[in-house]
Coordinates of C-alpha atoms in Angstrom, one line a residue:
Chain Z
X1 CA 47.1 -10.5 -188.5
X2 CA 48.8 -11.6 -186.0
X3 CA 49.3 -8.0 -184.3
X4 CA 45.6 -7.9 -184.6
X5 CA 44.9 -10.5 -181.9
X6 CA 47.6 -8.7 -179.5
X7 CA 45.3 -5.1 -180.1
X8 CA 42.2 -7.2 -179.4
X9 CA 43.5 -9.0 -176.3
X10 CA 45.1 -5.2 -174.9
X11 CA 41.1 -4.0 -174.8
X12 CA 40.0 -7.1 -172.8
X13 CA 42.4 -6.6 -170.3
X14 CA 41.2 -3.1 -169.9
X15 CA 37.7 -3.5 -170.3
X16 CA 37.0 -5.3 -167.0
X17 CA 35.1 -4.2 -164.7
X18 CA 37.6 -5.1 -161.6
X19 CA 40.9 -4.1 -161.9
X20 CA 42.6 -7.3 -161.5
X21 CA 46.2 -5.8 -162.1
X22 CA 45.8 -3.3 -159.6
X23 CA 44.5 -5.5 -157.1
X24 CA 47.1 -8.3 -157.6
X25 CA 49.9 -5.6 -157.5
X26 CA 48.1 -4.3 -154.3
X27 CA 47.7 -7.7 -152.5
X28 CA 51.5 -8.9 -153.9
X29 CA 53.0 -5.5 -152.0
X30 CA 51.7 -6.5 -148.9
X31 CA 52.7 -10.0 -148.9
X32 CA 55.9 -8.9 -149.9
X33 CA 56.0 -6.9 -147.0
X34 CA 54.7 -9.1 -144.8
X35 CA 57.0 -11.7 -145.5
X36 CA 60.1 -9.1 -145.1
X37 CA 58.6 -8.6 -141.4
X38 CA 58.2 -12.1 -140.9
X39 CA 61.5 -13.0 -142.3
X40 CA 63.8 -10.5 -140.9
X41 CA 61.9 -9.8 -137.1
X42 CA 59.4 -12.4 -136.4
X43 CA 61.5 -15.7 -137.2
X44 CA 63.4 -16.6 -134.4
X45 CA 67.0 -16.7 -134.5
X46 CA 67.9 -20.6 -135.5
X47 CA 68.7 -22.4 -132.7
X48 CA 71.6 -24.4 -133.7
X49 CA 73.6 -21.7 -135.1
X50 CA 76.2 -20.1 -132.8
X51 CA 78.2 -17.0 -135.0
X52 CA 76.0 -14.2 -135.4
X53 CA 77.4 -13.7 -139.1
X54 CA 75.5 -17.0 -139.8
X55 CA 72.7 -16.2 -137.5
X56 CA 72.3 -12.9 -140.0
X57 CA 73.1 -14.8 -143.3
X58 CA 70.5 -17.8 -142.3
X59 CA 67.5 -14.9 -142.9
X60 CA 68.6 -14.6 -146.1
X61 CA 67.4 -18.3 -147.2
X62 CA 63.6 -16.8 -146.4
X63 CA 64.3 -15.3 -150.0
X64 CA 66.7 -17.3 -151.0
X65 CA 64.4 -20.9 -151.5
X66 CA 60.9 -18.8 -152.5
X67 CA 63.6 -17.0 -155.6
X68 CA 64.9 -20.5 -157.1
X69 CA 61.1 -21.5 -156.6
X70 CA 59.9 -18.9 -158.6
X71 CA 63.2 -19.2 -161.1
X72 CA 62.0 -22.9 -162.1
X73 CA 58.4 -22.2 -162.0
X74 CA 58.7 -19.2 -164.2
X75 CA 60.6 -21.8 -166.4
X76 CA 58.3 -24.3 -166.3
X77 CA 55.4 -21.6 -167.4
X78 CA 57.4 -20.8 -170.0
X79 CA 57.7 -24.3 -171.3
X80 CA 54.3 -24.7 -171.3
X81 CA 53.8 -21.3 -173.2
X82 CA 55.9 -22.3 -175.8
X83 CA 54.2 -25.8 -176.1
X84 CA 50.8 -24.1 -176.5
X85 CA 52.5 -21.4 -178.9
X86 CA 53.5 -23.9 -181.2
X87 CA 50.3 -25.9 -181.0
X88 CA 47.5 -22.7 -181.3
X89 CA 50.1 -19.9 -183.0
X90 CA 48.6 -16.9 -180.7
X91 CA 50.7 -14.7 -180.1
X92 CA 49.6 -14.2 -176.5
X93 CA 51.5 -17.6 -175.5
X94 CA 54.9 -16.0 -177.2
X95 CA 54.2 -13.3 -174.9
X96 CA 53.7 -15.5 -172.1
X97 CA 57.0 -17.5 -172.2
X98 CA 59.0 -14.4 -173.1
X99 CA 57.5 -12.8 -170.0
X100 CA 57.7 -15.4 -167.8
X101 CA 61.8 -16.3 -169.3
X102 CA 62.5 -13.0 -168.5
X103 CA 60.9 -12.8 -164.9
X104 CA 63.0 -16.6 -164.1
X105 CA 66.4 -14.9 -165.4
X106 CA 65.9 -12.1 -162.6
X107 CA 64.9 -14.2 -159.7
X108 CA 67.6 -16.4 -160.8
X109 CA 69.8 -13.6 -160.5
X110 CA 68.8 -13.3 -156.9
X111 CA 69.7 -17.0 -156.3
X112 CA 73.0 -16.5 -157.5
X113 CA 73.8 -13.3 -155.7
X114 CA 72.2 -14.1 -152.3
X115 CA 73.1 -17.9 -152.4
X116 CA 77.1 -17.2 -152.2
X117 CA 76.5 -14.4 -149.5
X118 CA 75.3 -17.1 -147.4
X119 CA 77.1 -19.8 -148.3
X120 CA 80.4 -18.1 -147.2
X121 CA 79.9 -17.4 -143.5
X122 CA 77.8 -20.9 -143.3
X123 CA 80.3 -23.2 -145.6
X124 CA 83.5 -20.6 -145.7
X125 CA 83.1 -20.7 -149.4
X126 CA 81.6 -18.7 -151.9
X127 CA 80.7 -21.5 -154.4
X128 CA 80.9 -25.4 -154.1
X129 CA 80.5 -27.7 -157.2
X130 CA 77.4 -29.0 -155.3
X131 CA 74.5 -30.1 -158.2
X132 CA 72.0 -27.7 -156.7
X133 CA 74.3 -24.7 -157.3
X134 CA 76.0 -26.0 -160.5
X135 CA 71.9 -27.1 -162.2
X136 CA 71.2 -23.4 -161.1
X137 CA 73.7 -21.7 -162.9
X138 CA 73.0 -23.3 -166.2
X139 CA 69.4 -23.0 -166.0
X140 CA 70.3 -19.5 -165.3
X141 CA 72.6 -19.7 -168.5
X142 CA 70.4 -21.9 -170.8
X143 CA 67.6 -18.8 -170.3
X144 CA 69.8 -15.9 -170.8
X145 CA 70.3 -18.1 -174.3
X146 CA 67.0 -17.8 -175.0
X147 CA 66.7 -13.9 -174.3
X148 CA 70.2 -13.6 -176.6
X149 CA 68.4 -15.9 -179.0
X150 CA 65.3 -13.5 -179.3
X151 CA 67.3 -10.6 -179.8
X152 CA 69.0 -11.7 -182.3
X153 CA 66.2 -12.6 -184.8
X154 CA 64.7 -9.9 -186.3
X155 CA 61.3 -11.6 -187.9
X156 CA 58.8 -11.5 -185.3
X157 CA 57.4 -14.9 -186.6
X158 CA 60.9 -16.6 -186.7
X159 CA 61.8 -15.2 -183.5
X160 CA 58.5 -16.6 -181.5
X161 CA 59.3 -19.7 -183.1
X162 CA 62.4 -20.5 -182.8
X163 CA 62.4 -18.9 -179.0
X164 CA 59.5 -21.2 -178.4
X165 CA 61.6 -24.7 -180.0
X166 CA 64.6 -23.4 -177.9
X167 CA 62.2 -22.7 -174.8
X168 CA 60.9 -26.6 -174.8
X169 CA 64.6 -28.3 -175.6
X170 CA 66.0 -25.8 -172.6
X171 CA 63.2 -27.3 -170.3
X172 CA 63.4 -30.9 -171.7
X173 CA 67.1 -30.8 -170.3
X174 CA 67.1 -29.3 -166.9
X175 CA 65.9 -32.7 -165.0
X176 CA 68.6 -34.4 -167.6
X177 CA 70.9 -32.2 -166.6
X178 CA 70.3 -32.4 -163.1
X179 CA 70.3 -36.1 -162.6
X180 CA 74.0 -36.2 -164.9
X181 CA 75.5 -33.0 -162.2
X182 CA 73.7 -35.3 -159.4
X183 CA 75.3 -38.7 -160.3
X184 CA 78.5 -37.0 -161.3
X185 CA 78.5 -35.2 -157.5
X186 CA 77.5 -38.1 -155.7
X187 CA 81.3 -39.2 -155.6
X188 CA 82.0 -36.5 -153.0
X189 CA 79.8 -36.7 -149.7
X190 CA 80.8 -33.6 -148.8
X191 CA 78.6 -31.6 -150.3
X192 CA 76.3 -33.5 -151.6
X193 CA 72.9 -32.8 -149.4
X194 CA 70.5 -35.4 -147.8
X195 CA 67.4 -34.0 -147.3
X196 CA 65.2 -32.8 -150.0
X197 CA 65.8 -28.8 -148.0
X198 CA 69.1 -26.7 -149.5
X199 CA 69.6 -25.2 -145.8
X200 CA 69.8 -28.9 -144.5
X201 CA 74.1 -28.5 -144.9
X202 CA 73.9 -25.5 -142.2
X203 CA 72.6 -28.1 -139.8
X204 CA 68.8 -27.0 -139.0
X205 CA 65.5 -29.1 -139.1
X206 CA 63.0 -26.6 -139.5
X207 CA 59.9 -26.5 -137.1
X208 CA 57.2 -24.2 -135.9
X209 CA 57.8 -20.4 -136.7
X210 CA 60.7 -20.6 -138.9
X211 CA 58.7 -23.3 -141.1
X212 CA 56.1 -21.0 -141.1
X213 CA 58.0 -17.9 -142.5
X214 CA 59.1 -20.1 -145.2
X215 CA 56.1 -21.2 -146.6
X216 CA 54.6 -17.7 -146.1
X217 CA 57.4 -16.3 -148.0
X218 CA 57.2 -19.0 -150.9
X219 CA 53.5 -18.1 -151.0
X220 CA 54.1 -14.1 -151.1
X221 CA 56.8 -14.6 -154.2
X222 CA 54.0 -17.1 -156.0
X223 CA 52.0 -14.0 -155.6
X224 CA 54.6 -11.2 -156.7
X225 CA 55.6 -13.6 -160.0
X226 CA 52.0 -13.5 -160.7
X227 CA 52.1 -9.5 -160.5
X228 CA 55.2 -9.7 -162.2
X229 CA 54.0 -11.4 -165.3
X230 CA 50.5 -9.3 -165.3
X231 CA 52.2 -6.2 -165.9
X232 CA 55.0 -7.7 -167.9
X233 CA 52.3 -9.1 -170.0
X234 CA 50.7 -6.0 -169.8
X235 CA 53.5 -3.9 -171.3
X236 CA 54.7 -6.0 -174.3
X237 CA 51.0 -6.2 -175.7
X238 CA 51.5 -2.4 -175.6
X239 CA 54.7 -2.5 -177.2
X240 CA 53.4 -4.6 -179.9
X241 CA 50.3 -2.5 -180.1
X242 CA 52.4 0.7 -180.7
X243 CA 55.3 -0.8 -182.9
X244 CA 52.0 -2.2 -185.3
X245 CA 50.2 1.6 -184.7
X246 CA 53.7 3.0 -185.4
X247 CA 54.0 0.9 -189.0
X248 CA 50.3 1.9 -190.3
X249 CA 51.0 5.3 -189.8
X250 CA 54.5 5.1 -191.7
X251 CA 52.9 3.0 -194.4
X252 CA 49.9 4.6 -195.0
Chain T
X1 CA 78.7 -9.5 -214.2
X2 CA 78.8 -10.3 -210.8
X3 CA 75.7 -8.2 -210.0
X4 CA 73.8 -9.9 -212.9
X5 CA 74.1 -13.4 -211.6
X6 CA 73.3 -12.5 -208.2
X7 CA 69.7 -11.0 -209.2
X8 CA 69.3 -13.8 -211.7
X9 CA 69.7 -16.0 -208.5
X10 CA 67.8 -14.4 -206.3
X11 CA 64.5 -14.0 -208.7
X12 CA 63.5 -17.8 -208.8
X13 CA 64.2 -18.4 -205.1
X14 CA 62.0 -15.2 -204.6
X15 CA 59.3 -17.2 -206.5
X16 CA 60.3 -20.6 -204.8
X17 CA 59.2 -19.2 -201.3
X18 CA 56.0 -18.3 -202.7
X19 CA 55.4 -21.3 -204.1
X20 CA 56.5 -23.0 -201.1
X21 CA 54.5 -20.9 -198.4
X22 CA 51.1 -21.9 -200.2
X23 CA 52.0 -25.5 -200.2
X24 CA 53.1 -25.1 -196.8
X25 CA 49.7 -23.6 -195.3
X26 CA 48.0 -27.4 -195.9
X27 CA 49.7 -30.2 -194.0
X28 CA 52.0 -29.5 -191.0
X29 CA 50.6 -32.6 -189.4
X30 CA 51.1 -34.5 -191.9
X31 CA 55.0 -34.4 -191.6
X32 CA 55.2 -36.8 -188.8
X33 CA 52.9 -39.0 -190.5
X34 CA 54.5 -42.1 -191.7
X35 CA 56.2 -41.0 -194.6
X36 CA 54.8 -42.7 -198.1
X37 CA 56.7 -45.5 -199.2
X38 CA 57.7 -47.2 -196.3
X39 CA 60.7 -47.3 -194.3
X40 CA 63.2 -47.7 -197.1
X41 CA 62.1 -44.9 -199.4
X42 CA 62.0 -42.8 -196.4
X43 CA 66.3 -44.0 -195.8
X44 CA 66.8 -43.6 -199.4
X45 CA 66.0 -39.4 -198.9
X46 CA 68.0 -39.3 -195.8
X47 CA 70.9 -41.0 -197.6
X48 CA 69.9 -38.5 -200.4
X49 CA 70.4 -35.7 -198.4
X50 CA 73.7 -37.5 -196.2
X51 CA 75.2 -38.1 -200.0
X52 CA 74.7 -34.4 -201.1
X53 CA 76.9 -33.3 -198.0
X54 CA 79.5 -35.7 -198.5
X55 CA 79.7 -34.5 -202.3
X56 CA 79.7 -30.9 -200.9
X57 CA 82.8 -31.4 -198.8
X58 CA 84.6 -33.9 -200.8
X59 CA 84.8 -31.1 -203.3
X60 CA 85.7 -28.6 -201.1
X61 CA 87.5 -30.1 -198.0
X62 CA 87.7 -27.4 -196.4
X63 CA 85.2 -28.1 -193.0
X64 CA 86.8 -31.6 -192.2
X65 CA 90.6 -30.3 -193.1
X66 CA 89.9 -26.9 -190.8
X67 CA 88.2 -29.3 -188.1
X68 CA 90.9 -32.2 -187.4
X69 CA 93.6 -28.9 -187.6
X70 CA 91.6 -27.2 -185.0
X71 CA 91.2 -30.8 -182.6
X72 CA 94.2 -31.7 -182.6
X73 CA 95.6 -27.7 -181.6
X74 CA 93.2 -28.1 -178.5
X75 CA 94.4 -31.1 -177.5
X76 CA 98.1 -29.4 -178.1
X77 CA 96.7 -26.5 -176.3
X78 CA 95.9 -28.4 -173.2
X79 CA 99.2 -30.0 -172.7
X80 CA 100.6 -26.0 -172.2
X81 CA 97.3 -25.3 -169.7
X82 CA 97.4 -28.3 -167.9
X83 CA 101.1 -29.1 -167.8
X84 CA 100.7 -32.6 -168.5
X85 CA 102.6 -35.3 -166.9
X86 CA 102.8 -39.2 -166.5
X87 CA 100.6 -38.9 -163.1
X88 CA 97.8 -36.8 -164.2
X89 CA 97.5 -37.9 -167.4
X90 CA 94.4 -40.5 -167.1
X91 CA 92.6 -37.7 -164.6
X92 CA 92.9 -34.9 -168.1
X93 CA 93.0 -36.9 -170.8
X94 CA 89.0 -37.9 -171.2
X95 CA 88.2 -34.3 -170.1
X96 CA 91.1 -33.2 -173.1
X97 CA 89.4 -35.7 -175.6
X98 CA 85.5 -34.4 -174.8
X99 CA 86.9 -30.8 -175.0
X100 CA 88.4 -31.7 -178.5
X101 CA 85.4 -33.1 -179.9
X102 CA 83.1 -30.7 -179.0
X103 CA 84.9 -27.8 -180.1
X104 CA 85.9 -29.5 -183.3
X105 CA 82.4 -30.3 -183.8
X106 CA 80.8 -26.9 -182.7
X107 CA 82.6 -25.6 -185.7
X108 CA 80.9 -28.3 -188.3
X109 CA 77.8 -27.5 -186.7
X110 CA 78.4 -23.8 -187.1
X111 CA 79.4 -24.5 -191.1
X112 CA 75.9 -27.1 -191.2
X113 CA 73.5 -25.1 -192.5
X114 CA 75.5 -21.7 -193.3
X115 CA 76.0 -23.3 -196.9
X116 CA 72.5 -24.2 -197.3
X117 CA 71.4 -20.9 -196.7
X118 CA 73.6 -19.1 -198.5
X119 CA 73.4 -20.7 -201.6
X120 CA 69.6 -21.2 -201.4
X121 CA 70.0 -24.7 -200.7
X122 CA 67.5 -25.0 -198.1
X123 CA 64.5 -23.6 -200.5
X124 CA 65.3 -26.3 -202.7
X125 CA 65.7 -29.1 -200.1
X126 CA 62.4 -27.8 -198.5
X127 CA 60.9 -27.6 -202.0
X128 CA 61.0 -31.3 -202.5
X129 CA 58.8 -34.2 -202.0
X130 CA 60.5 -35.3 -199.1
X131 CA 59.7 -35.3 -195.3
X132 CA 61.0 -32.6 -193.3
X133 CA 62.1 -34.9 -190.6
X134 CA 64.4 -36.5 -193.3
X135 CA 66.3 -32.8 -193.8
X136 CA 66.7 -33.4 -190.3
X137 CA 67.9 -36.7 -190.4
X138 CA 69.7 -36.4 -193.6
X139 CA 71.8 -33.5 -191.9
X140 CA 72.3 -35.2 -188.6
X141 CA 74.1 -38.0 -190.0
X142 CA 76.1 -35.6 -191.8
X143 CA 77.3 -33.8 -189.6
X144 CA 77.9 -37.2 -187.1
X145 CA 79.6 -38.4 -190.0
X146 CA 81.6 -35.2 -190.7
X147 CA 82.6 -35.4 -186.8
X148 CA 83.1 -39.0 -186.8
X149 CA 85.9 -38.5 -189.6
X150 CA 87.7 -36.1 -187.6
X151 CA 87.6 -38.3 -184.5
X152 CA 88.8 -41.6 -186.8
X153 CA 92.0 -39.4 -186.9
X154 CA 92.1 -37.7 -183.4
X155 CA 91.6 -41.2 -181.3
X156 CA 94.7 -42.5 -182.7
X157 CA 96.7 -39.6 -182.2
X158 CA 95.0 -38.7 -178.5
X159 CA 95.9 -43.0 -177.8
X160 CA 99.7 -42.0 -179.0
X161 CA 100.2 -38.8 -176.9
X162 CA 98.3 -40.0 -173.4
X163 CA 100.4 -42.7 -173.8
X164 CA 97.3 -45.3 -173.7
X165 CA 97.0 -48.9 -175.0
X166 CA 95.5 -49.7 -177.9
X167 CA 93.1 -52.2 -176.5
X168 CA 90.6 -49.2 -175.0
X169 CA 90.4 -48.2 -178.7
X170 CA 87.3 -50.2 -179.2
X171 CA 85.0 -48.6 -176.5
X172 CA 86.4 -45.7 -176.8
X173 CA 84.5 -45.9 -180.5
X174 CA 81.5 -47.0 -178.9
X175 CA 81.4 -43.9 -176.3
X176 CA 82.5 -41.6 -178.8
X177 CA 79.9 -42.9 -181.3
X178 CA 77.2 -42.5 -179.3
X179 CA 78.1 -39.0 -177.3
X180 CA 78.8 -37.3 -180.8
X181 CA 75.2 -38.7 -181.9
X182 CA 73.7 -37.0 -178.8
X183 CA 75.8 -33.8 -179.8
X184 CA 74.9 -33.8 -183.0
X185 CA 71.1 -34.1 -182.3
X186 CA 70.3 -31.2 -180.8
X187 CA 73.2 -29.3 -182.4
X188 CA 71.7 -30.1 -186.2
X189 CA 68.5 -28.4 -184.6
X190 CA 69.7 -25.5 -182.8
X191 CA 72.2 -25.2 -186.5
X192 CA 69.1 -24.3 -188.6
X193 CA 67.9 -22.0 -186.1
X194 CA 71.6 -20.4 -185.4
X195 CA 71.7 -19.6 -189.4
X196 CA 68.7 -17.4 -188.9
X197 CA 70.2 -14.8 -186.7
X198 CA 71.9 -12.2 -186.4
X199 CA 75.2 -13.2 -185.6
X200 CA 75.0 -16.6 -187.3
X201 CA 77.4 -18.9 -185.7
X202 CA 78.1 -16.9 -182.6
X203 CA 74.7 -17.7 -181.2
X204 CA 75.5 -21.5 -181.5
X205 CA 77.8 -21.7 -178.5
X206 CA 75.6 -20.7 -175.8
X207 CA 72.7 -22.0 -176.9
X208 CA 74.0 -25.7 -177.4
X209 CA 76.6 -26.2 -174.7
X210 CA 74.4 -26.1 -171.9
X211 CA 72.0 -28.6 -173.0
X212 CA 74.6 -30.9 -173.9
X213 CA 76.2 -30.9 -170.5
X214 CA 74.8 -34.5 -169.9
X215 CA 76.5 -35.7 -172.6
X216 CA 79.5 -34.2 -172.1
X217 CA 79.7 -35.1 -168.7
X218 CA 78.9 -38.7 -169.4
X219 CA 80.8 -39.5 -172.4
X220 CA 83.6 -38.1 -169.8
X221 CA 82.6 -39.9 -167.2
X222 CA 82.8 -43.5 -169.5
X223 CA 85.8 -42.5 -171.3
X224 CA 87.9 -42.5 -167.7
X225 CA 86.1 -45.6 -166.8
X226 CA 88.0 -47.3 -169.6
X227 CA 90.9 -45.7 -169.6
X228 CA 91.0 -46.5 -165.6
X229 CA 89.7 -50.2 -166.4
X230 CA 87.0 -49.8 -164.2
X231 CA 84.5 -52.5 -164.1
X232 CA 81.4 -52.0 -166.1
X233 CA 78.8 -51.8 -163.4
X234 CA 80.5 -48.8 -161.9
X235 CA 79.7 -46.5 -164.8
X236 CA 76.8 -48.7 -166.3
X237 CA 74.2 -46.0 -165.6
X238 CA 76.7 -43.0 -167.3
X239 CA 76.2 -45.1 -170.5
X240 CA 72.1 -45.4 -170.1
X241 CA 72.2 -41.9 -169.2
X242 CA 73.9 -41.3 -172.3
X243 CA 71.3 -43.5 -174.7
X244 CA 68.3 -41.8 -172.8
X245 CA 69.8 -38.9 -173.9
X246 CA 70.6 -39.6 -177.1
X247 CA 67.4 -41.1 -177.6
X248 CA 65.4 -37.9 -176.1
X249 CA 66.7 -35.5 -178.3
X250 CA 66.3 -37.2 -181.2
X251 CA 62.9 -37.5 -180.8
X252 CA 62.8 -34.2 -179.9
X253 CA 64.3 -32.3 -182.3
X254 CA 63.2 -34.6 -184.6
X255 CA 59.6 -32.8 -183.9
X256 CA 60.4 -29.5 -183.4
X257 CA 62.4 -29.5 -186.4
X258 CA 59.4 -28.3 -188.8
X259 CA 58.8 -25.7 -186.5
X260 CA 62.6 -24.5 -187.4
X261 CA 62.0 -24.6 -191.3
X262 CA 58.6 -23.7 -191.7
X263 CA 58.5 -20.7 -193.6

């Protein structure tokens, strides 16, 4: 029954007249490029900042912010998912926090690779126990849990399920989580930032152009998640479609 | 013979499910309704269900004895990683006690619900009139109990070798009292899910360490405030981070418990 609805919802999505997927993959390419332009050539160099290793690495953070944006966002959707999953039992919203889980893990990735590369000619480390970079890494963990967790049940109910209960409790405890690492962090002044912007330690207000790069790249990676999840969507309602054509033809 | 008794027990729990599935399409709602019977009905099943643990283990001992073995080897373990001496000592010590519990009680956790399954247990406990929030309940204050045995006999001994006085042993109870209830909240839930996969136990670990960070890292946090003597304002809001947390995830899991069992 519940393979039914995932066939049903498949033809909707490629009924349509307009080709949503193709045009949000169409428009997300170009804002991706344009934001590579803008980030890496149009930005001026930051004022304040006098190596040129840190002059380099500060581009990076035009990728950097938009990724850990789209990390907790994707979270967030997938809270939600799993919240409406529970409540209404369609599968659609199992897909929808698996997608969007899976999605958050690989920008998270990102974060964690590009964040040391600038943190060590900016702070001459790699890593600091600072709460930003210590809430990140367990989010990071606490939703690699939840992909282990799915692939370790086998019954497709149970699995949705139980990914959904574990999706919800994972959410529930980032902001505990990140007012504990924030209180515990506060002891050391060092690292522990002012402002309300992660680039604020390298020492730059932001203004005019570079301001403007930022936000356009935030907006182009809102964009590209969106993509992201269409065609990630996309693809596991085909994959349940074939694994259910797949079983009628072996049972018939 | 062996073969026999295995079929003749797996027949009527075959049925059981059966039975249980069509009672189980009615009410889901209805299990965070008040329960029928008021308040002290309701604490009668979860003492039922706490009672039917404790029976369990007293005849076997073997969770408790294998968990106070395995706390106090950690806290053994630490003196050789951390080479311990009279000036670090109060710096390692809450971070050697947390460690302790928390591995000590990842391994009750892990052993929770692997009996219930495996002995069809569960079918019967979700077979009877009883509110599925009171399995939960009824298991949670097991397993806090089960901890809270083994940490009646690893405080005195972690008081003896951190050479501490015996004054702090009082709030110590309290902090340890309430981080193993937050512990034990969400790690009851994520017990009945772990059961159900692949690897069992293995699967416990990651899922329940890093949602249990605040507690951790609070119950930490208090225990050096009163092992340094601090004064109580200074780590006041470590303690009501602590309750809020306690009190989040047990309401919590307390919800998305039926979700877990349901089937």
């Amino acid at each position: 029954m519940a393979t039914q609805t995932a066939v049903s919802e498949q033809k909707e999505t490629t009924t349509g007249g307009f080709d949503w997927g193709l045009a949000l993959t169409v428009v997300s390419g170009v804002l991706m490029l344009a934001a590579l332009f803008m980030a890496l050539v149009w930005a001026p160099d930051a004022a304040n900042l006098k190596a040129p290793a840190e002059r380099a690495a500060q581009r990076i953070f035009y990728f950097h912010v938009p990724s850990a944006w789209i990390g907790f966002l994707a979270f967030i959707v997938a809270a939600g998912a799993s919240v409406m999953y529970l409540v209404t039992r369609r599968q659609k919203w199992d897909i929808w926090a698996l997608s969007s889980v899976e999605i958050g893990v690989a920008f998270f990735a990102m974060v964690m690779l590009s964040g040391p590369i600038w943190a060590k000619p900016t702070w001459n480390v790699w890593w600091t126990w600072d709460p930003r970079l210590t809430i990140s890494t367990i989010s990071w963990l606490l939703y690699i849990g939840y992909m282990m967790l799915r692939g370790a049940v086998d019954n497709p109910d149970r699995q949705a399920r139980f990914a959904a209960v574990y999706a919800i409790i994972a959410a529930m405890s980032i902001p505990i989580n990140w007012m504990a690492i924030r209180w515990w962090r506060t002891i050391h002044p060092a690292v522990v930032l002012p402002g309300n912007n992660s680039a604020a330690q390298g020492g730059f207000g932001m203004t005019g152009s570079i301001a403007t790069t930022l936000i356009f790249c935030v907006v182009a990676f809102t964009v590209f998640y969106a993509a992201l999840m269409y065609h990630r969507i996309k693809l596991e309602n085909l994959k349940r479609r074939v694994d259910t054509l797949r079983q009628k033809i072996l049972y018939r | 013979m062996n073969c026999a008794s295995s079929t003749t027990a797996m027949l009527p729990q075959t049925e059981l499910n059966v039975a249980e599935s069509v009672e189980d399409t009615a009410p889901p709602a209805q299990a965070t309704a008040v329960p029928p019977g008021g308040i002290a009905a309701y604490a009668r099943k979860v003492l039922a269900i706490v009672g039917k643990d404790v029976a369990a283990e007293i005849r076997t001992k073997e969770m408790i004895s294998a968990m106070v073995v395995f706390s106090l080897l950690i806290i053994l373990i630490f003196n050789f990683a951390f080479d311990l001496r009279a000036e670090n000592l109060n710096t390692v010590a809450p971070g050697v006690l947390w460690v302790s519990i928390a591995f000590a009680g990842m391994l009750g956790l892990s052993r929770s619900f692997i009996l219930e399954l495996d002995r069809g247990v569960l079918d019967g406990l979700l077979l009877t009139p009883v509110d599925r929030s009171a399995i939960y309940f009824g298991k949670m204050l097991g397993n806090v109990l089960f901890i809270g045995v083994v940490e009646v006999i690893i405080l005195p001994v972690f008081v003896i070798l951190f050479n501490q006085s015996a004054s702090a042993l009082p709030l110590l109870v309290g902090v340890v009292v309430l981080g193993t209830i937050g512990f034990a909240s969400v790690g009851t839930l994520f017990s009945a899910m772990a059961v159900h996969t692949r690897a069992r136990e293995v699967l416990l670990p990651i899922m329940l360490f890093p949602v249990v960070i605040p507690v951790m890292l609070s119950a930490v946090r208090l225990t050096s405030g009163i092992l340094d003597r601090l004064p109580f304002e200074d780590v006041s809001h470590w303690l009501v981070l602590l309750i809020a947390f306690d009190a989040i995830f047990i309401a919590a899991s307390f919800m998305l418990f039926e979700y877990v069992v349901e089937e």
